[in-house]
Coordinates of N, CA and C in Angstrom, one line a residue:
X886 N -14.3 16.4 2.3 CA -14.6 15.0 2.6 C -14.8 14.7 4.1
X887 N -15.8 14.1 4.1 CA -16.0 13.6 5.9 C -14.4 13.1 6.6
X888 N -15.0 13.1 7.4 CA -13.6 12.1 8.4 C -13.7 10.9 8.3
X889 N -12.9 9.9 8.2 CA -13.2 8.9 8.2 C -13.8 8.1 9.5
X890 N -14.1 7.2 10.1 CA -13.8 6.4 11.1 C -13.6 4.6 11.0
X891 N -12.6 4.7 11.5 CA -12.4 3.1 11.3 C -12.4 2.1 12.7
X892 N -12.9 0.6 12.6 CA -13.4 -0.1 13.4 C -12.6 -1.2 13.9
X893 N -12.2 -2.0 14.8 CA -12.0 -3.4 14.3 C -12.5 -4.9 14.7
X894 N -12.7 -5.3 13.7 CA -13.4 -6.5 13.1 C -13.0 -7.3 14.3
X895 N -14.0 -8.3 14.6 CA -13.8 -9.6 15.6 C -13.0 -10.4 14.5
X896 N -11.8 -10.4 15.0 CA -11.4 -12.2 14.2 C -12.1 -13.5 14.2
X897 N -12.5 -14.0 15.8 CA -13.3 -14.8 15.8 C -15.1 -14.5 16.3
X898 N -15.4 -14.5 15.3 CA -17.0 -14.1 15.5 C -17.8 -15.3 15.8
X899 N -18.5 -14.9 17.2 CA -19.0 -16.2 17.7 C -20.5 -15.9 16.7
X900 N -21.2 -16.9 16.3 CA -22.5 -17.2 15.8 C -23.8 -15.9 16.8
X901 N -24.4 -15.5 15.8 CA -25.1 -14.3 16.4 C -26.2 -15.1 16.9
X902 N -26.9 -15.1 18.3 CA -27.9 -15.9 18.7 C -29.7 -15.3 17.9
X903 N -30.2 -16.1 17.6 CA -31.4 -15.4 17.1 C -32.3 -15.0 18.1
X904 N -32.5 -14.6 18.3 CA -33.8 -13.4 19.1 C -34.8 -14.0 18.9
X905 N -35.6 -14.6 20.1 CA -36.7 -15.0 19.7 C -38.0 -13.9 19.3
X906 N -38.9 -14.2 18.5 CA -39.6 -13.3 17.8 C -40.7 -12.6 19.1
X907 N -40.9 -11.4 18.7 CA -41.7 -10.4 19.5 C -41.3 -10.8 21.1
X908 N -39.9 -10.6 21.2 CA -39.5 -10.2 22.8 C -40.0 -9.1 23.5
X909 N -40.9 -8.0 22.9 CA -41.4 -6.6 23.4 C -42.8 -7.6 24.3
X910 N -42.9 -8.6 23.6 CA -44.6 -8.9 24.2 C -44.1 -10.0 25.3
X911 N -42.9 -10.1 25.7 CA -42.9 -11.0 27.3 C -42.5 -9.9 28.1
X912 N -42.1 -8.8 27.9 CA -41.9 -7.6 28.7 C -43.7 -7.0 29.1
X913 N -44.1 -7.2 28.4 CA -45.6 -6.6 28.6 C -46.2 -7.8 29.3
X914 N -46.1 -8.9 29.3 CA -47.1 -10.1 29.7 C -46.3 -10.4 30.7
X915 N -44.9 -9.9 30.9 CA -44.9 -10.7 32.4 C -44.0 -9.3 33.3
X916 N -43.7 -8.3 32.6 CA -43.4 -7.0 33.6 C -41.5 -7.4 33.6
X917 N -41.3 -8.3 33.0 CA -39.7 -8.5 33.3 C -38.6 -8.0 32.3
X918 N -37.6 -7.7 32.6 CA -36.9 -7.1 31.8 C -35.7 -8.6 31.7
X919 N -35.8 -9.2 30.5 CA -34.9 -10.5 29.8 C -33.1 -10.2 30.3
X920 N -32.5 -11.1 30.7 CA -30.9 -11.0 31.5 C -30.4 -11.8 30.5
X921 N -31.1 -12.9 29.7 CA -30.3 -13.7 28.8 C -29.5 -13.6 28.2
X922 N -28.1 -13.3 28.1 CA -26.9 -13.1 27.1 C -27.6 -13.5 25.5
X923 N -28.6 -14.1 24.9 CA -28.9 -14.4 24.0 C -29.9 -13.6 23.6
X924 N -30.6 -12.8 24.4 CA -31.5 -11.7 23.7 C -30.5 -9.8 23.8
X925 N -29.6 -10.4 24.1 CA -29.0 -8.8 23.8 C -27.8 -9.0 22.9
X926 N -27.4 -7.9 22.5 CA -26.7 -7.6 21.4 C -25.6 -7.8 21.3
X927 N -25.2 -8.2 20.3 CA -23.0 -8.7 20.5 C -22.2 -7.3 21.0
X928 N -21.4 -7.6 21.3 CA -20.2 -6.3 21.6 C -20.7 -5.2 20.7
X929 N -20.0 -3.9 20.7 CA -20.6 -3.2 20.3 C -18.7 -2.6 19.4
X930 N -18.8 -2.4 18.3 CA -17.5 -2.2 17.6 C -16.7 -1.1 18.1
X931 N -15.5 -1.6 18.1 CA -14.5 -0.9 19.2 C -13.6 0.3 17.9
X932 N -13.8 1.3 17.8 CA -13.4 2.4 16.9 C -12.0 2.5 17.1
X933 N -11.1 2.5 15.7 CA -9.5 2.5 16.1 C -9.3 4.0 16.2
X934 N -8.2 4.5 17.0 CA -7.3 5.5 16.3 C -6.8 6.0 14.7
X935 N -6.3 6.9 14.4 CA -6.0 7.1 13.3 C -4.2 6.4 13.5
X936 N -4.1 6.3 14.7 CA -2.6 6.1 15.0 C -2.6 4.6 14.7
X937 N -3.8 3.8 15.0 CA -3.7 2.6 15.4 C -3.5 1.9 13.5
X938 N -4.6 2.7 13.5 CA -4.8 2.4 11.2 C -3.9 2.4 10.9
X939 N -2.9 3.5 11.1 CA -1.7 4.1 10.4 C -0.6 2.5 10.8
X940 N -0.7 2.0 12.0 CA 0.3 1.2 12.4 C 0.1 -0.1 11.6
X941 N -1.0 -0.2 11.6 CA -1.5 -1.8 10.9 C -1.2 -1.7 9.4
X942 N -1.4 -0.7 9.0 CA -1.2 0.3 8.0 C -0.1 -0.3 6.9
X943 N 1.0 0.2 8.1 CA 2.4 0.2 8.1 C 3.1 -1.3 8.3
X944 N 2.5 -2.1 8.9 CA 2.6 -3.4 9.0 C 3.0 -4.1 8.1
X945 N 1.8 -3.5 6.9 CA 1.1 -4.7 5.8 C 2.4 -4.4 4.6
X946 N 1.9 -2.6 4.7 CA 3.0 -2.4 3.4 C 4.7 -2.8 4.3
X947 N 4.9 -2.7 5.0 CA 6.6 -3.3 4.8 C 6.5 -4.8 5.0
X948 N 5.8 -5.5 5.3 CA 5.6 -7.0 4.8 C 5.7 -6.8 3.3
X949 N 4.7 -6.2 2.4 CA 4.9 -6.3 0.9 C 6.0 -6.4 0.9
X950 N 6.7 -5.0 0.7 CA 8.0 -4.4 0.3 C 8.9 -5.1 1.0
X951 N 9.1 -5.8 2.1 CA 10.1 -7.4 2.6 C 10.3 -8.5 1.2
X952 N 9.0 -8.9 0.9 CA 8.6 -10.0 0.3 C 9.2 -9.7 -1.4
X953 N 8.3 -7.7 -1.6 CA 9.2 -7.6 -3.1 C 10.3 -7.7 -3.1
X954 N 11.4 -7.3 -2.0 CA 12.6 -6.8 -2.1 C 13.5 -8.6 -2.3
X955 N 12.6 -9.3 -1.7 CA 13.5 -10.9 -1.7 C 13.5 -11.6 -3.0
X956 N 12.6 -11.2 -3.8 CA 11.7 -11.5 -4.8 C 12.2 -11.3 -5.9
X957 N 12.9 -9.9 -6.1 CA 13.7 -9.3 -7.0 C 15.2 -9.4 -6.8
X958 N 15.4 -10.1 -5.5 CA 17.1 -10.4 -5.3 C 16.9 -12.0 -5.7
X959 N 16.0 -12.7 -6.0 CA 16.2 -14.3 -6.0 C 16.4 -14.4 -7.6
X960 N 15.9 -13.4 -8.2 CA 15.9 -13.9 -9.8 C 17.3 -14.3 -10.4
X961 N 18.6 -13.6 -10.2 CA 19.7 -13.8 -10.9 C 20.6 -13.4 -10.1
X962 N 21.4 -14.0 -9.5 CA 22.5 -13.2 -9.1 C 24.0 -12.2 -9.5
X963 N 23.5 -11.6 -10.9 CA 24.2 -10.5 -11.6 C 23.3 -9.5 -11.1
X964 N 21.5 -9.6 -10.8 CA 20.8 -8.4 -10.8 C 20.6 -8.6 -8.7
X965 N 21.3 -7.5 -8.2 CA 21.2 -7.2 -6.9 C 20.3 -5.7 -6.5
X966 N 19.5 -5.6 -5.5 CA 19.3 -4.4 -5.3 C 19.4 -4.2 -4.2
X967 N 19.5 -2.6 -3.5 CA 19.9 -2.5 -1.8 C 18.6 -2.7 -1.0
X968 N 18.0 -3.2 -0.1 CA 17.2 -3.4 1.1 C 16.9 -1.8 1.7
X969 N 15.8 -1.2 0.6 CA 15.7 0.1 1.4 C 14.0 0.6 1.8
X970 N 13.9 -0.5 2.3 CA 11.8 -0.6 3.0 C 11.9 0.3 3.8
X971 N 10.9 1.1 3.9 CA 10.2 1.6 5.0 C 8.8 2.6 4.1
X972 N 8.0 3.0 5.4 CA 6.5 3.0 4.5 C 6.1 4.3 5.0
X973 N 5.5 5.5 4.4 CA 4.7 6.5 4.7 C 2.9 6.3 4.8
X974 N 2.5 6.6 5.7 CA 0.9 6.8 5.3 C 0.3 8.0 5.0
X975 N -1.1 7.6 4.7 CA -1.5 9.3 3.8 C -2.2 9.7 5.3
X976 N -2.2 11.2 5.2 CA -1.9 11.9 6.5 C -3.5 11.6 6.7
X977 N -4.7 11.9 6.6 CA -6.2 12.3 6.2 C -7.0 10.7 5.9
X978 N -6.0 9.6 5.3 CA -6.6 8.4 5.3 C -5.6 7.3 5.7
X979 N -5.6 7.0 6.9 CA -4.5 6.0 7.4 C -4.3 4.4 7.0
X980 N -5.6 4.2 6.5 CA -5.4 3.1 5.9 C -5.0 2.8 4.6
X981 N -4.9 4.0 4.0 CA -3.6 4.0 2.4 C -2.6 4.8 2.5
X982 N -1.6 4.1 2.1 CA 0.3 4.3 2.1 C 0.6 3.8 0.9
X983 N 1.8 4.2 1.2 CA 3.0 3.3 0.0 C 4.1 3.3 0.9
X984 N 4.9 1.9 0.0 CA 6.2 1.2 0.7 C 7.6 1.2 -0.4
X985 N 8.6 2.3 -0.2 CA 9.4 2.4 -0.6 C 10.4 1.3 -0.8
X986 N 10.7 0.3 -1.5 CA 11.4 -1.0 -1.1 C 13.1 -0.8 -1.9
X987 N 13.4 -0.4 -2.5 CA 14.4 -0.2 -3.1 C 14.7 0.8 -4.0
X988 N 16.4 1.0 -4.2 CA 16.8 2.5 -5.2 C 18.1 2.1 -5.7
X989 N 18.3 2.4 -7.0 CA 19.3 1.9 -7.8 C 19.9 3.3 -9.0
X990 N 20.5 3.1 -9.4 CA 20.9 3.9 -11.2 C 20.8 2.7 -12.0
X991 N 20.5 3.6 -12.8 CA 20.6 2.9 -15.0 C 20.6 4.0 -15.5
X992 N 21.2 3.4 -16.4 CA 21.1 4.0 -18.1 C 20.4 4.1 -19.2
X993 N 20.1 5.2 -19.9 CA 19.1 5.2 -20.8 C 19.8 5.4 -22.4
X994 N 18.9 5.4 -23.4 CA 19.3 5.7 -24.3 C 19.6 7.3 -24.5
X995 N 19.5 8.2 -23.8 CA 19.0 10.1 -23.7 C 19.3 10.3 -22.3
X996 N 19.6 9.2 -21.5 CA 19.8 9.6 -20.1 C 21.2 9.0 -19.8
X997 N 22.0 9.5 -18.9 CA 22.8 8.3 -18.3 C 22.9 8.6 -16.6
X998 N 23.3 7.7 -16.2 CA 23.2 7.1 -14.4 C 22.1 8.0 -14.2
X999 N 20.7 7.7 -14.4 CA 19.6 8.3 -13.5 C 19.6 7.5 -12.6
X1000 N 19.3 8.2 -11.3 CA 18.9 7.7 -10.1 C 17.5 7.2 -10.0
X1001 N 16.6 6.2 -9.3 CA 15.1 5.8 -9.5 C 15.1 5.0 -8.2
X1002 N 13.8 5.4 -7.7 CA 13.6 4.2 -6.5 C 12.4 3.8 -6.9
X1003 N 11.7 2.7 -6.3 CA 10.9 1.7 -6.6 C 9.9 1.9 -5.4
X1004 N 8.7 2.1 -5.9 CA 7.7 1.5 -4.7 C 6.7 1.2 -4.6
X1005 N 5.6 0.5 -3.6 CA 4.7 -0.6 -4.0 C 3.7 0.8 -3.1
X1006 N 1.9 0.8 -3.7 CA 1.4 1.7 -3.2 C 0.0 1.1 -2.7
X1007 N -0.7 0.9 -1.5 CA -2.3 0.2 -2.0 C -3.4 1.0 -2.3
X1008 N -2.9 1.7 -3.5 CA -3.8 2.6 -4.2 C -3.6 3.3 -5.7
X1009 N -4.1 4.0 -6.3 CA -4.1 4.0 -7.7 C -4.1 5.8 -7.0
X1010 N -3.0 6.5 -8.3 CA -2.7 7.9 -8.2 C -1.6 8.5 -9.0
X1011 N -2.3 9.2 -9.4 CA -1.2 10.1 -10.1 C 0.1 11.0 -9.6
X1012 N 1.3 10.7 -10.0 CA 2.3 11.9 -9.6 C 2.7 13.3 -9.3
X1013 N 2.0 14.0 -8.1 CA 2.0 15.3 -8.0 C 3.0 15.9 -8.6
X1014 N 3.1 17.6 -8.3 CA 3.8 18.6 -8.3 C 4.1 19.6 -6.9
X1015 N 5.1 19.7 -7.2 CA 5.2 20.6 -5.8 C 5.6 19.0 -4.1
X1016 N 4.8 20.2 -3.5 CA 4.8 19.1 -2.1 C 3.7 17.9 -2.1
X1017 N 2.8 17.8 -2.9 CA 2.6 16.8 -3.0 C 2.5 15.8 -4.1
X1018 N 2.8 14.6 -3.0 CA 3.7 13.7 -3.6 C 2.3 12.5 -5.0
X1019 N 1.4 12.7 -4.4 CA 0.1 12.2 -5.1 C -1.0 13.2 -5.6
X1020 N -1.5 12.9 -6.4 CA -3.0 13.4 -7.2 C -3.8 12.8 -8.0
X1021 N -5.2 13.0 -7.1 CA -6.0 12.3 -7.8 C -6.0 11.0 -7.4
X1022 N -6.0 10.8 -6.2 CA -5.6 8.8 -5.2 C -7.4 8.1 -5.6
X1023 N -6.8 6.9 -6.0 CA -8.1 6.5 -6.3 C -8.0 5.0 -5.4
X1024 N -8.8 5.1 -4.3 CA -8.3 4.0 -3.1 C -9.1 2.3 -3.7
X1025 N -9.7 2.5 -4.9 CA -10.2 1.1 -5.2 C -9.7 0.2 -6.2
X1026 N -8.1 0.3 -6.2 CA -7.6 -0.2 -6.9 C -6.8 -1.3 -5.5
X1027 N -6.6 -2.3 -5.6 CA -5.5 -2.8 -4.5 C -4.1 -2.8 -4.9
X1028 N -3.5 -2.5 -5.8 CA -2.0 -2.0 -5.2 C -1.5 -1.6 -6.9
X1029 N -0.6 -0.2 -6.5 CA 0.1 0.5 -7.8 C 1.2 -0.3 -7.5
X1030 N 2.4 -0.3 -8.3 CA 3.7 -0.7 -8.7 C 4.6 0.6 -9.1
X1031 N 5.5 1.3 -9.2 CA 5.7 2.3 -9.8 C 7.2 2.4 -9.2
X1032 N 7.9 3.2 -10.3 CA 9.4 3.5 -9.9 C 9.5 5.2 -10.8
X1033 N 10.3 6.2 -10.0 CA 10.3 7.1 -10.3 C 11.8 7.6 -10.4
X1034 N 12.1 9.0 -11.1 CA 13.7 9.3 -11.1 C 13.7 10.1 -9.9
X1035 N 14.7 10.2 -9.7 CA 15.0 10.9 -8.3 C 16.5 11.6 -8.4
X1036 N 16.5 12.5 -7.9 CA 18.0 13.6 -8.0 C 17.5 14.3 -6.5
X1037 N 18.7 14.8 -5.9 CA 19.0 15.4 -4.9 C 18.7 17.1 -4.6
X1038 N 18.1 17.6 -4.2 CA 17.4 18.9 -3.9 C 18.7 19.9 -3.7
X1039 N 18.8 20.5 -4.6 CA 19.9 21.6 -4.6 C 20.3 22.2 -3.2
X1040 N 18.9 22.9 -2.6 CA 19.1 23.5 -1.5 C 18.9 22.5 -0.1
X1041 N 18.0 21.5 -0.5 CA 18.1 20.5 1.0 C 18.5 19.6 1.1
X1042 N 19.2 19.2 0.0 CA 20.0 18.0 -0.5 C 19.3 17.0 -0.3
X1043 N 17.6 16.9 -0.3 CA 16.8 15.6 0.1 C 16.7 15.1 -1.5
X1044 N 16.0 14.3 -1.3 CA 15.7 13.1 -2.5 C 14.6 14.0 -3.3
X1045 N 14.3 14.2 -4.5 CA 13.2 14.7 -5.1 C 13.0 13.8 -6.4
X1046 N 11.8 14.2 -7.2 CA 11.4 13.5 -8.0 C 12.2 14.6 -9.8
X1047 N 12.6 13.6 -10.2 CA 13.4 14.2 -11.1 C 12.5 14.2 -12.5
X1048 N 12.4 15.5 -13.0 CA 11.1 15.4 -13.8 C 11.7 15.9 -15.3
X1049 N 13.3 16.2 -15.6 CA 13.7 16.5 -16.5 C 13.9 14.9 -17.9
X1050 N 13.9 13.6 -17.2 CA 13.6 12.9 -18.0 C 11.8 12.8 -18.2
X1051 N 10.6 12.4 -17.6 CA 9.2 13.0 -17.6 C 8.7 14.2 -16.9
X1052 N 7.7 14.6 -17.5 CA 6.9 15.5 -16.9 C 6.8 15.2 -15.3
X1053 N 5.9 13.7 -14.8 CA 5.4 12.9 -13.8 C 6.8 12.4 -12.9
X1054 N 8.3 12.0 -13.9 CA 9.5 11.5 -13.6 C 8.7 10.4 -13.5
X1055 N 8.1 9.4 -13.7 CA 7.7 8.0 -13.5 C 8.4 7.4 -15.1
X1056 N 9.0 6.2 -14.5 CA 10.1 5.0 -15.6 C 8.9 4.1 -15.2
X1057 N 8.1 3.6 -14.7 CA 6.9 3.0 -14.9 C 5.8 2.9 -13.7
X1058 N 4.5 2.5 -14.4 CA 3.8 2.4 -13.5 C 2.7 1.3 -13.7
X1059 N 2.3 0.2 -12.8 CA 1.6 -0.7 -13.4 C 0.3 -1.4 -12.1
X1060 N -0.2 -2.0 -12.4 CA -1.3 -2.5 -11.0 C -0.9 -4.1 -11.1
X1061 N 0.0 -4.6 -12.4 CA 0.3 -6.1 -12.8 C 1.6 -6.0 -11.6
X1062 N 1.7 -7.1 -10.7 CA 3.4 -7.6 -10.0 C 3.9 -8.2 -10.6
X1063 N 3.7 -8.9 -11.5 CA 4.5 -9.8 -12.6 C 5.3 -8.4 -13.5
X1064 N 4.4 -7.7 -13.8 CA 5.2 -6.5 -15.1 C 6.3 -5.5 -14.1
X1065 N 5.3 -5.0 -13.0 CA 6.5 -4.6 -12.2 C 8.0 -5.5 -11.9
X1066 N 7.8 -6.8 -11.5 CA 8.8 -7.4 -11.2 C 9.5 -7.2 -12.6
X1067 N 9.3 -7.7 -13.8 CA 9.8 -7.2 -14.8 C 10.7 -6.0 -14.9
X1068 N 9.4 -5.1 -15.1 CA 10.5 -3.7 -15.2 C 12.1 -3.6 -14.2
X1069 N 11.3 -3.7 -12.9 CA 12.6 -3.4 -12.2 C 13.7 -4.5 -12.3
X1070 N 13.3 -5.3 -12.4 CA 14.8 -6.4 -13.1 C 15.4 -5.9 -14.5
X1071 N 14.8 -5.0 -15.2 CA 15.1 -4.5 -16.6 C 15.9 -3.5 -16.2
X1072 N 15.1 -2.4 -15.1 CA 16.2 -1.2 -14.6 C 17.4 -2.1 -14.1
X1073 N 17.7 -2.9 -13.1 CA 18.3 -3.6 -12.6 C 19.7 -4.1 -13.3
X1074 N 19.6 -4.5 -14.4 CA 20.0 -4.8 -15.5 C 21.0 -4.2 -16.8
X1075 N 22.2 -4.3 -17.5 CA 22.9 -3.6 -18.2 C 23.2 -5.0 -19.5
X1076 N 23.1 -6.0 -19.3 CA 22.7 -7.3 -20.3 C 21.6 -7.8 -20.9
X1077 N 22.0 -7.5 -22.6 CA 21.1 -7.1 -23.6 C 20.5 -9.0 -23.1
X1078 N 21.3 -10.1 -23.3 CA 20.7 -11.3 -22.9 C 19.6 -11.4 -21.7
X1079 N 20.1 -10.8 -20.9 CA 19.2 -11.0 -19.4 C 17.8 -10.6 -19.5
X1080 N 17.7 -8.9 -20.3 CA 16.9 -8.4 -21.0 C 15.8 -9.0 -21.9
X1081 N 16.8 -10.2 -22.5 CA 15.5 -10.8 -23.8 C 15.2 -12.0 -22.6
X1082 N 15.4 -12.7 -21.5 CA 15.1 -13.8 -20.9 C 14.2 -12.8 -19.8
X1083 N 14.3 -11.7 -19.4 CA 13.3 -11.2 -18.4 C 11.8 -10.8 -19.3
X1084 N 11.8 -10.6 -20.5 CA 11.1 -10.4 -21.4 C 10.0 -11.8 -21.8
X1085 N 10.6 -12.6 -21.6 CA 10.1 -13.4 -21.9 C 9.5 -14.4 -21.0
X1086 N 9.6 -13.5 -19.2 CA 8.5 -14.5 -18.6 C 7.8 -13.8 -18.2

């Protein structure tokens, strides 16, 4: 895949002056070369960093993951979850990440206290193996939803994806924020009532 390069956009774009027609023929008919700020060209686009993408990047997704994390504490005050934002970018494309926003346990009917964290992604991708963490990123989707299990790495005691309840370890994945918000108030959750009222918006 090429490199990418990325640009950035004038916020306020002044009106592009029109060029009067065949300006090559007052250079020939009168020997002058035109000074008018209105026969030359606007700025010329100022190329970001890959550091600079990655920051803006990073911006946007822990804004999301701020906004989900308030979003899923406002619904009921039985269902709490810890404040755990912060965002990785993809190393090769700085303008897609994902934003970690929170991590909790539940119970399953075949499982009990799995660990799972939650995170918001602006892209569409499947659950790798090994070291990496995506496959198959499909960047024209605007934003995955997705919560995965997670268990502690024998030998580095880091966080890993726990793949003995799924192949993938994904408890869900969706592109809907309404269904996400759902699900994770359902993980959130140990009341069969709370359950049929989160179901039902």
């Amino acid at each position: 895949m090429s490199k990418l390069r990325y640009y950035a956009a004038n916020e306020k774009t002044s009106p592009v002056a029109v060029l009067p027609k065949a300006v090559h023929t007052e250079f020939l008919r009168t020997g002058r070369i035109s000074r008018k700020n209105e026969d030359w060209l606007v700025d010329e686009r100022r190329y970001l960093t890959y550091e600079e993408v990655a920051e803006r990047t990073g911006r946007r997704l822990t804004t999301a993951g701020e906004t989900t994390h308030q979003r899923i504490n406002a619904f009921h005050r039985s269902i709490r979850f810890p404040k755990l934002v912060f965002h990785q970018t993809l190393e090769n494309s700085p303008h897609l990440g994902y934003c970690h926003v929170t991590a909790a346990r539940a119970n399953f009917a075949k499982f009990a206290d799995v660990k799972w964290a939650f995170y918001i992604a602006n892209f569409s991708a499947e659950i790798g193996e090994g070291e990496h963490f995506f496959e198959e990123i499909q960047p024209y989707y605007s934003r995955m939803y997705f919560a995965v299990a997670m268990q502690p790495d024998a030998k580095t005691k880091a966080m890993t994806i726990d793949r003995s309840i799924r192949p993938d370890g994904l408890l869900f994945r969706t592109h809907d924020p309404k269904q996400a918000l759902k699900n994770v108030l359902k993980l959130g959750t140990r009341s069969k009532e709370l359950r049929q009222i989160i179901d039902k918006l």
